[in-house]
Coordinates of C-alpha atoms and ligand atoms in Angstrom, one line a residue:
Chain X
M1 CA -10.0 0.7 -15.6
C2 CA -12.7 -1.1 -17.6
L3 CA -11.0 -4.1 -17.4
G4 CA -12.2 -6.4 -15.0
I5 CA -9.7 -8.5 -12.1
P6 CA -9.9 -12.2 -11.0
G7 CA -10.3 -12.3 -7.7
Q8 CA -11.3 -15.6 -4.6
I9 CA -13.5 -14.8 -2.3
R10 CA -12.5 -15.7 1.3
S11 CA -14.7 -14.7 3.2
I12 CA -18.1 -12.6 3.7
S13 CA -17.4 -9.3 5.9
D14 CA -20.8 -8.0 5.9
Y15 CA -24.1 -9.4 5.5
E16 CA -26.4 -6.4 5.1
R17 CA -23.5 -4.0 2.9
K18 CA -23.4 -7.2 1.0
L19 CA -19.3 -7.1 1.3
A20 CA -16.5 -9.4 0.8
L21 CA -13.2 -9.8 1.4
V22 CA -11.2 -11.1 -1.5
E23 CA -8.3 -11.1 -2.7
V24 CA -7.2 -9.9 -5.5
S25 CA -3.6 -11.1 -6.7
G26 CA -2.5 -11.5 -3.0
V27 CA -4.2 -8.3 -1.7
N28 CA -7.0 -8.9 0.7
R29 CA -9.5 -6.2 0.2
E30 CA -12.8 -5.7 0.8
I31 CA -15.5 -5.7 -2.6
N32 CA -19.1 -5.3 -3.0
I33 CA -21.2 -9.0 -3.5
A34 CA -24.6 -7.6 -4.3
C35 CA -24.0 -8.4 -8.5
I36 CA -23.2 -12.1 -7.4
M37 CA -25.7 -12.8 -5.0
P38 CA -27.4 -16.5 -5.7
E39 CA -30.8 -16.1 -6.0
D40 CA -31.4 -17.6 -2.4
G41 CA -29.0 -14.7 -0.9
D42 CA -27.2 -17.7 1.0
A43 CA -23.6 -15.4 0.3
D44 CA -21.6 -18.0 2.4
S45 CA -21.9 -20.0 -1.3
L46 CA -20.1 -17.8 -2.3
I47 CA -16.8 -18.6 -0.4
D48 CA -13.6 -19.8 -2.5
T49 CA -15.5 -19.2 -5.1
W50 CA -13.8 -16.8 -8.3
T51 CA -15.1 -13.2 -9.2
L52 CA -14.5 -11.0 -11.5
V53 CA -13.8 -7.7 -9.8
H54 CA -14.3 -4.4 -11.1
V55 CA -13.7 -1.2 -9.0
G56 CA -14.3 -2.8 -6.1
F57 CA -17.8 -4.5 -7.4
A58 CA -17.6 -8.1 -8.1
M59 CA -19.2 -8.3 -11.7
S60 CA -19.2 -12.0 -12.5
R61 CA -18.8 -15.7 -11.5
I62 CA -15.6 -17.3 -13.3
D63 CA -14.4 -20.8 -13.2
E64 CA -10.4 -21.1 -12.0
K65 CA -9.3 -21.7 -15.5
E66 CA -10.7 -18.4 -16.7
A67 CA -9.4 -16.4 -13.9
A68 CA -5.6 -17.7 -14.0
L69 CA -5.9 -17.0 -17.9
T70 CA -7.2 -13.7 -16.8
L71 CA -4.5 -12.9 -14.2
E72 CA -1.9 -13.7 -16.8
L73 CA -3.3 -11.3 -19.8
L74 CA -3.5 -8.6 -17.4
T75 CA 0.0 -9.1 -16.0
E76 CA 1.2 -8.9 -19.5
L77 CA -0.7 -6.0 -20.1
G78 CA 0.9 -4.4 -16.6
E79 CA -2.2 -3.9 -15.3
V80 CA -2.3 -5.9 -11.9
Q81 CA 0.2 -3.7 -10.7
A82 CA -1.8 -0.8 -11.5
E83 CA -4.6 -2.3 -9.7
I84 CA -2.3 -3.4 -6.7
D85 CA -1.0 0.2 -6.6
A86 CA -4.7 1.3 -6.9
M87 CA -6.1 -0.3 -4.1
R88 CA -2.6 0.9 -1.7
A89 CA -3.2 4.2 -3.2
A90 CA -7.1 4.1 -2.1
E91 CA -6.0 2.6 1.7
S92 CA -3.5 5.6 2.6
A93 CA -6.6 8.0 0.9
M94 CA -9.0 6.7 3.6
E95 CA -7.1 7.3 6.0
Q96 CA -5.6 10.5 5.1
A97 CA -6.5 13.4 8.1
T98 CA -8.3 16.3 6.6
Chain D
M1 CA 10.7 -10.8 -29.3
K2 CA 8.8 -13.3 -28.6
Y3 CA 5.2 -13.8 -28.5
A4 CA 5.1 -17.7 -28.5
D5 CA 3.5 -17.9 -24.6
E6 CA 1.7 -15.0 -25.3
F7 CA -0.4 -16.5 -27.6
R8 CA -1.5 -19.8 -24.9
D9 CA -1.6 -21.5 -27.9
P10 CA 0.4 -20.4 -31.1
V11 CA -0.7 -23.3 -33.0
R12 CA -4.2 -22.3 -33.0
A13 CA -3.4 -18.3 -33.2
R14 CA -1.7 -19.2 -36.6
G15 CA -4.9 -21.4 -37.3
V16 CA -7.3 -18.9 -37.3
L17 CA -4.7 -16.3 -39.0
A18 CA -4.8 -18.7 -41.9
Q19 CA -8.7 -18.6 -41.9
I20 CA -8.9 -15.1 -41.4
E21 CA -6.6 -14.3 -44.1
E22 CA -8.5 -16.9 -46.5
A23 CA -11.7 -14.9 -45.8
I24 CA -10.1 -11.8 -46.6
D25 CA -8.9 -13.5 -49.8
E26 CA -12.5 -14.2 -50.6
I27 CA -14.2 -11.2 -50.0
G28 CA -11.6 -9.4 -52.2
A29 CA -10.7 -7.1 -49.5
T30 CA -6.7 -5.4 -50.2
A31 CA -4.5 -3.3 -48.6
D32 CA -5.6 -0.3 -50.9
A33 CA -9.6 -1.8 -50.1
P34 CA -9.6 -3.2 -47.3
V35 CA -12.5 -4.3 -44.3
Y36 CA -12.5 -1.9 -41.6
I37 CA -13.3 -3.1 -38.2
M38 CA -14.0 -1.3 -35.0
E39 CA -12.6 -2.1 -31.7
V40 CA -15.0 -0.7 -29.9
C41 CA -13.7 -1.1 -26.5
G42 CA -10.1 0.8 -25.3
G43 CA -9.2 -2.6 -23.6
H44 CA -9.4 -4.4 -26.6
T45 CA -7.5 -1.5 -28.5
H46 CA -4.6 -1.9 -25.7
A47 CA -4.8 -5.9 -26.4
I48 CA -4.3 -5.3 -29.7
F49 CA -1.1 -3.2 -29.7
R50 CA 0.7 -5.5 -27.0
Y51 CA 0.3 -8.3 -29.0
G52 CA 0.8 -6.7 -32.4
L53 CA -2.2 -8.2 -33.8
D54 CA -2.7 -5.0 -36.0
K55 CA 0.7 -5.9 -37.7
L56 CA -0.2 -10.4 -37.2
V57 CA -3.6 -9.9 -39.6
P58 CA -3.3 -9.8 -43.3
E59 CA -3.4 -6.1 -44.9
G60 CA -7.0 -6.3 -46.3
L61 CA -7.8 -6.1 -42.8
E62 CA -7.9 -2.0 -40.8
F63 CA -9.0 -1.8 -37.0
I64 CA -10.2 1.2 -36.1
H65 CA -9.8 2.1 -32.8
G66 CA -13.1 3.2 -31.3
P67 CA -14.3 6.0 -28.5
G68 CA -14.3 3.1 -25.8
C69 CA -12.0 4.6 -23.6
P70 CA -13.4 6.4 -21.0
V71 CA -11.0 9.1 -20.1
C72 CA -9.9 9.8 -23.6
V73 CA -13.4 11.0 -24.2
L74 CA -13.8 13.1 -21.6
P75 CA -14.1 16.8 -22.7
M76 CA -12.4 19.5 -20.9
A77 CA -14.4 21.0 -19.9
R78 CA -15.1 18.2 -17.2
V79 CA -12.0 18.3 -16.1
D80 CA -12.1 22.1 -14.9
E81 CA -15.4 21.4 -13.9
C82 CA -13.5 18.6 -11.9
V83 CA -10.7 21.1 -10.7
E84 CA -13.0 24.3 -9.6
L85 CA -14.9 21.7 -7.4
A86 CA -11.7 19.9 -6.2
E87 CA -10.2 23.3 -5.1
R88 CA -13.5 24.4 -3.1
S89 CA -12.1 24.3 0.7
D90 CA -14.6 22.2 2.2
V91 CA -14.7 19.5 -0.8
I92 CA -12.6 16.3 -0.4
F93 CA -12.6 15.3 -4.4
T94 CA -12.0 11.2 -5.5
T95 CA -11.5 9.9 -8.7
F96 CA -9.4 6.9 -10.6
G97 CA -6.5 7.4 -10.9
D98 CA -6.1 8.0 -14.7
A99 CA -9.1 10.4 -14.9
M100 CA -6.3 13.0 -12.2
R101 CA -3.9 13.4 -15.6
V102 CA -6.2 14.2 -17.9
P103 CA -5.2 17.7 -18.7
G104 CA -8.1 20.4 -18.1
T105 CA -7.6 23.7 -19.2
R106 CA -5.8 25.4 -16.3
K107 CA -5.0 22.5 -15.1
S108 CA -5.4 18.6 -14.5
L109 CA -6.7 17.3 -11.4
L110 CA -3.3 16.1 -10.2
Q111 CA -1.7 19.2 -10.7
A112 CA -4.8 20.7 -8.5
K113 CA -3.6 18.0 -5.7
A114 CA 0.7 19.5 -6.1
D115 CA -1.4 22.8 -5.4
G116 CA -3.4 22.1 -2.5
A117 CA -6.6 20.6 -3.4
D118 CA -7.9 17.9 -1.4
V119 CA -7.7 15.3 -4.1
R120 CA -7.5 12.0 -3.5
M121 CA -7.2 9.0 -5.6
V122 CA -9.4 6.1 -5.1
Y123 CA -10.1 2.1 -6.2
S124 CA -13.6 2.2 -6.1
P125 CA -16.5 4.4 -5.2
L126 CA -17.1 2.3 -2.1
D127 CA -13.7 4.0 -0.8
A128 CA -15.3 7.6 -1.3
L129 CA -18.3 6.2 0.5
E130 CA -16.1 5.5 3.0
I131 CA -13.9 8.8 3.2
A132 CA -17.2 10.9 3.3
R133 CA -18.3 8.9 6.6
R134 CA -15.1 9.4 8.6
N135 CA -15.4 12.5 7.3
P136 CA -18.5 14.0 8.4
N137 CA -17.5 17.7 7.9
K138 CA -16.5 17.6 4.3
E139 CA -18.7 17.5 1.0
V140 CA -17.3 14.2 -0.3
V141 CA -17.1 14.3 -4.2
F142 CA -16.5 11.0 -6.4
F143 CA -15.9 11.9 -9.8
A144 CA -17.8 8.8 -11.3
L145 CA -16.8 7.9 -15.1
G146 CA -16.4 5.1 -17.0
F147 CA -19.1 3.5 -19.5
E148 CA -21.7 0.5 -18.6
T149 CA -18.9 -1.9 -17.0
T150 CA -18.4 0.8 -14.0
T151 CA -22.0 2.4 -13.7
P152 CA -23.2 -0.2 -11.5
S153 CA -20.8 0.5 -9.2
S154 CA -21.5 4.0 -8.5
A155 CA -25.4 3.5 -8.7
L156 CA -25.0 0.9 -6.0
C157 CA -22.9 3.6 -3.4
I158 CA -25.9 6.3 -4.0
Q159 CA -28.0 3.9 -3.4
Q160 CA -26.1 2.8 0.1
A161 CA -24.9 6.3 0.8
S162 CA -29.3 6.7 0.6
Q163 CA -30.0 3.8 2.9
E164 CA -27.3 5.3 5.0
D165 CA -28.4 9.3 4.9
L166 CA -25.1 9.7 4.4
S167 CA -25.9 13.4 3.5
N168 CA -22.3 15.1 2.6
F169 CA -21.7 12.1 -0.3
S170 CA -22.3 13.0 -4.3
V171 CA -21.6 11.7 -7.0
F172 CA -20.0 13.9 -10.1
C173 CA -21.9 11.9 -12.6
N174 CA -20.5 11.7 -16.2
H175 CA -20.9 8.3 -16.6
I176 CA -21.5 7.1 -21.1
T177 CA -22.9 4.9 -22.8
V178 CA -21.5 2.3 -25.8
P179 CA -24.5 2.3 -28.0
P180 CA -25.0 5.7 -29.0
P181 CA -21.4 6.5 -29.7
I182 CA -21.5 3.7 -32.8
K183 CA -25.1 4.6 -34.0
A184 CA -23.3 8.0 -34.1
L185 CA -20.2 6.5 -36.2
L186 CA -22.2 4.6 -38.4
D187 CA -24.4 7.7 -39.0
D188 CA -21.4 9.7 -39.9
P189 CA -21.1 9.7 -44.0
H190 CA -17.2 9.9 -43.6
M191 CA -16.8 6.5 -41.4
K192 CA -15.9 3.3 -43.3
L193 CA -17.0 0.6 -41.3
D194 CA -17.5 -2.9 -42.2
G195 CA -18.2 -4.4 -38.3
F196 CA -17.4 -4.8 -35.1
V197 CA -15.6 -6.1 -32.1
G198 CA -18.1 -5.4 -29.1
P199 CA -16.5 -4.8 -25.9
G200 CA -16.7 -8.2 -23.3
H201 CA -17.0 -6.2 -20.1
V202 CA -19.5 -3.8 -21.1
S203 CA -21.8 -7.3 -22.2
M204 CA -21.1 -8.4 -19.3
V205 CA -23.6 -6.1 -17.2
I206 CA -26.0 -4.9 -20.2
G207 CA -25.6 -8.5 -22.5
I208 CA -26.2 -8.2 -26.1
E209 CA -29.3 -7.1 -27.0
P210 CA -28.6 -3.6 -27.1
Y211 CA -26.5 -4.1 -30.2
Q212 CA -29.0 -5.3 -32.1
F213 CA -29.8 -2.4 -34.0
I214 CA -26.6 -2.2 -35.5
A215 CA -27.3 -5.7 -36.9
R216 CA -30.8 -4.8 -38.0
D217 CA -30.8 -1.0 -38.4
Y218 CA -27.2 -0.9 -40.0
G219 CA -26.9 -4.4 -41.6
K220 CA -23.4 -4.4 -39.6
P221 CA -22.2 -7.2 -37.9
I222 CA -20.8 -7.2 -34.4
V223 CA -18.8 -10.0 -31.8
V224 CA -18.4 -9.4 -28.7
A225 CA -15.3 -10.5 -27.8
G226 CA -13.0 -11.6 -24.6
F227 CA -9.5 -10.1 -24.3
E228 CA -7.1 -12.8 -25.1
P229 CA -5.4 -12.3 -28.2
L230 CA -6.9 -15.7 -29.4
D231 CA -10.4 -14.2 -28.4
L232 CA -9.4 -11.4 -30.1
L233 CA -8.9 -12.9 -33.6
Q234 CA -11.4 -15.8 -33.1
S235 CA -13.8 -12.9 -33.2
V236 CA -12.2 -11.2 -36.2
L237 CA -13.0 -14.3 -38.0
M238 CA -16.6 -14.4 -36.6
V239 CA -16.6 -10.3 -38.6
L240 CA -15.4 -11.8 -41.5
E241 CA -17.4 -14.7 -41.5
Q242 CA -20.7 -12.9 -41.5
I243 CA -19.1 -10.6 -44.1
R244 CA -18.0 -13.4 -46.2
S245 CA -21.8 -15.1 -45.6
G246 CA -23.4 -12.0 -46.8
R247 CA -24.9 -11.9 -42.4
A248 CA -25.5 -9.3 -39.8
E249 CA -26.0 -10.7 -36.6
V250 CA -24.9 -9.7 -33.2
E251 CA -22.6 -12.7 -32.1
N252 CA -20.8 -13.6 -28.3
Q253 CA -17.7 -14.3 -28.5
Y254 CA -17.1 -14.1 -25.0
S255 CA -19.9 -16.5 -23.5
R256 CA -17.9 -17.4 -21.0
V257 CA -17.6 -14.9 -19.3
V258 CA -20.8 -12.7 -21.2
P259 CA -24.5 -14.0 -20.6
D260 CA -26.4 -13.1 -23.2
D261 CA -28.9 -11.1 -20.9
G262 CA -26.1 -9.1 -18.9
N263 CA -26.1 -8.7 -15.4
P264 CA -30.1 -7.9 -14.4
V265 CA -28.8 -7.1 -10.7
S266 CA -26.4 -4.2 -12.3
I267 CA -29.3 -3.0 -14.9
A268 CA -31.1 -2.7 -12.3
A269 CA -29.2 -0.6 -9.8
C270 CA -27.9 1.5 -12.3
E271 CA -32.0 2.1 -14.6
N272 CA -32.8 2.8 -10.7
V273 CA -30.2 5.5 -9.8
Y274 CA -29.5 7.0 -13.3
E275 CA -31.5 8.0 -16.7
P276 CA -30.5 9.0 -20.8
R277 CA -29.6 12.6 -20.9
E278 CA -30.7 14.1 -23.6
K279 CA -27.4 14.7 -25.4
F280 CA -23.9 15.0 -23.8
E281 CA -20.5 15.7 -25.1
W282 CA -17.4 13.4 -26.1
R283 CA -14.3 14.6 -26.4
G284 CA -13.2 14.2 -30.5
L285 CA -16.8 13.6 -31.5
G286 CA -19.1 16.0 -30.3
E287 CA -22.3 15.9 -28.4
I288 CA -24.0 12.9 -29.2
D289 CA -27.9 11.9 -28.4
H290 CA -28.4 10.0 -24.9
S291 CA -25.2 9.1 -24.8
G292 CA -24.6 10.4 -20.6
L293 CA -26.8 9.3 -18.1
K294 CA -27.3 11.1 -15.0
I295 CA -28.5 11.0 -11.7
R296 CA -32.3 10.9 -10.9
E297 CA -34.6 13.3 -9.3
E298 CA -34.5 11.0 -6.2
Y299 CA -31.3 10.7 -5.4
K300 CA -30.9 14.4 -6.0
R301 CA -29.2 14.5 -2.6
F302 CA -26.1 13.0 -4.2
D303 CA -26.2 14.5 -7.7
A304 CA -23.1 17.0 -7.2
E305 CA -24.0 18.4 -10.6
S306 CA -27.7 20.3 -8.5
K307 CA -25.8 20.0 -4.8
F308 CA -22.7 22.3 -6.6
R309 CA -24.0 24.1 -9.6
I310 CA -22.1 22.3 -12.1
G311 CA -21.8 20.0 -14.6
Y312 CA -23.0 19.6 -18.3
G313 CA -25.2 22.2 -19.7
K314 CA -24.4 24.2 -16.6
A315 CA -21.9 26.7 -18.2
S316 CA -22.6 28.2 -21.8
R317 CA -18.9 28.6 -22.2
I318 CA -16.7 26.1 -24.6
V319 CA -13.5 25.2 -24.2
P320 CA -11.8 24.6 -27.8
E321 CA -9.0 21.3 -27.7
P322 CA -5.7 22.3 -27.2
E323 CA -3.3 23.7 -29.8
G324 CA -2.2 21.2 -32.4
C325 CA -3.9 18.3 -31.5
S326 CA -5.4 15.6 -33.2
C327 CA -7.3 14.0 -31.0
S328 CA -11.1 14.3 -33.2
D329 CA -9.0 13.0 -35.9
V330 CA -7.7 9.8 -34.0
M331 CA -10.9 9.1 -32.4
T332 CA -12.6 9.0 -35.5
G333 CA -10.1 7.1 -37.2
K334 CA -9.1 9.4 -40.2
I335 CA -5.8 9.3 -38.8
K336 CA -2.8 7.0 -37.2
P337 CA -1.8 8.4 -33.9
P338 CA 1.8 9.0 -35.2
Q339 CA 0.2 11.0 -37.7
C340 CA -0.8 13.5 -35.0
A341 CA 1.9 16.3 -35.0
Q342 CA 2.4 16.1 -31.1
F343 CA 2.7 12.2 -30.8
G344 CA 5.9 11.5 -28.8
K345 CA 7.2 15.8 -29.2
G346 CA 4.5 17.9 -27.3
C347 CA 2.3 14.3 -26.6
T348 CA 3.7 11.8 -24.4
P349 CA 2.4 8.9 -21.5
E350 CA 4.3 10.8 -18.7
M351 CA 3.3 14.7 -20.5
P352 CA -0.2 14.3 -22.2
L353 CA -1.8 16.6 -24.1
G354 CA -4.4 14.6 -25.3
A355 CA -6.4 12.5 -23.2
L356 CA -5.7 9.8 -25.7
M357 CA -2.3 9.7 -24.3
V358 CA -3.4 9.4 -20.6
S359 CA -4.1 5.6 -20.4
T360 CA -3.3 2.6 -21.3
E361 CA -6.2 2.4 -23.4
G362 CA -6.1 5.1 -25.5
A363 CA -5.4 4.7 -29.2
C364 CA -1.9 7.1 -28.7
A365 CA -0.8 5.9 -25.3
A366 CA -1.0 2.0 -26.3
Y367 CA 0.7 3.4 -29.9
Y368 CA 3.6 4.8 -28.0
H369 CA 4.4 1.8 -25.9
Y370 CA 4.0 -0.9 -28.9
G371 CA 4.1 1.1 -31.9
G372 CA 7.0 -0.4 -34.1
A373 CA 7.1 -4.6 -33.4
R374 CA 5.8 -7.5 -35.2
P375 CA 5.4 -10.4 -33.5
E376 CA 7.1 -13.7 -34.9
L377 CA 4.7 -16.6 -34.6
E378 CA 6.7 -19.2 -32.5
P379 CA 6.6 -23.0 -34.1
A380 CA 5.0 -25.0 -31.3
Q381 CA 6.8 -27.0 -29.0
Ligands
SF4_1 S1 -0.4 12.2 -29.5 FE1 -1.7 13.4 -27.9 S2 -2.6 15.5 -29.1 FE2 -2.0 14.0 -30.7 S3 -3.8 12.8 -30.9 FE3 -3.1 11.2 -29.7 S4 -3.3 12.3 -27.6 FE4 -3.9 14.3 -29.3

C-alpha cells in the first residue's frame, strides 16, 4: 500500500479537477496529478512523462529508467498484480448498484 | 534459488556487502553485541525478507522491523468502529483491500461484507468520491488510513468534496505520522537502536527535515532509502559509516525520487485539511503523542467522526489483543515472528489473528512467506 507504482501519463482527462489518464502496467486509469503540476500550470506538458502513483495520486515525476526498475521490483514483490486487482475491484465497486 | 538477477548487479551488491562487513568489524559488533538498525517502513521490511537481506548481512548486524505498516498498527477498536459504521443501512463503506482483512473483536470488514454490509474495496479515495456522486441517497464513508504517503490523497479528496459540496461523502480519518513513533521508540529504555533506514516514499511527501530530531536530539543516524535491494544495502552501509566515524546525520540515499524538501503541494493540502491529535493509539505500542491526524473544524462536515459520533476517544472501552498473540513484542523487536506461539498455527496470512500477518508489509507475513532461504549471490556474468 505504501509503495508507489510507476505509470505513464497518456492524456489529461479533466483540467479543472487535475485528472489524467495514466497507463499503469497496461491498465488505463484516471489519476490525480495535482501534486506534480508544473508551476506554470501547463498540464499538457506532463503527457508521456512517468510518475510514481500512490492510491490514485501521482506523487512524483520519475525518469523512464527508474520506472522500469521500480516495476521490476514491484513485480518480484507481487505488488503489481495486487495494484491491478485493486483497480479492477474498484471499477466494479463504482458500478455496483445499492 | 538464484537471486542474481534480482540484485540487478551482483558485483556491486557483493562489493557493498564486503564494505558492510568491514564496517561491522571496525565498529566491533558481533553476533552477541550487534548493531541494531531499524527499517521503519513496511515496504522495506517486505523487500528485506523477499531478498533475504537479513541473512546476507554479517552476524553483527540485526534488522529491527519498525512500525511502518499502517494496517499492522491499526488497533482493534478502530476496526470495530469501521464495522459498526459499515453495518448501518444508510452507509456505503469504502476502503483499501488490506484494511478489510484486519480482524476486529467481532469481525473484520470482509466478514461484515459477507454478512450483508455494503463494504466496497477501492483503489483510491477518488473512487469513494465517485461512489458518493453516483449514490446521493447514501452516506459514503471512506476509511482513510496510512502514513504521510497516503495522507495527501484523502486531503485532496476532502478539498474536492468541499468544492463540489458533496455532502454525502465523509472520511473516517485514521491517518498516522512517522516521526512520533520513532521518537517513542527512542524514548523506550528497553529498545536498542543504533540507527535507522528511513521510509523513502514518506519522505517523497514530507522531505527529510522532519527526521532531524533523530540525529540532533538522540545522536542516531538515519538514511532515507529506496526499495531496491541495492538501495537498502547501500543505506545500511551509509548508516554504519556514520556510526564508524561517530557522526549522526540525516542522509538521503534515494534522492533520485525524494527531494530534500518533499512535495509542497501535498504538504499544503495536508496542513489545510488535517491537524495533529493530542495522542493516538497504535496496536502494540499504545498511545503516542501527536501521532495521529484529525480533520480540521473547517471540514467538519466531511468528518465521519463527527457525523456519526464514532472514533478515537469517543468510546472509553478498552479492546484487548487476541489471546496468545504476541504482536506487541514483535512490533517492538523483542521477539522474532516465529517465536510467537500462534505463528503459522492459529495465525496465517489466510486466517490472520494479529495484524502483522495481514499485509505483506507486516513482519509476520513477510517472515511467513520468505522465512527460511538464504540467497546466493551468483558470480557476475
Ligand atoms: S504470528 Fe500473528 S499473532 Fe503472532 S505476533 Fe505475528 S501477527 Fe501477531
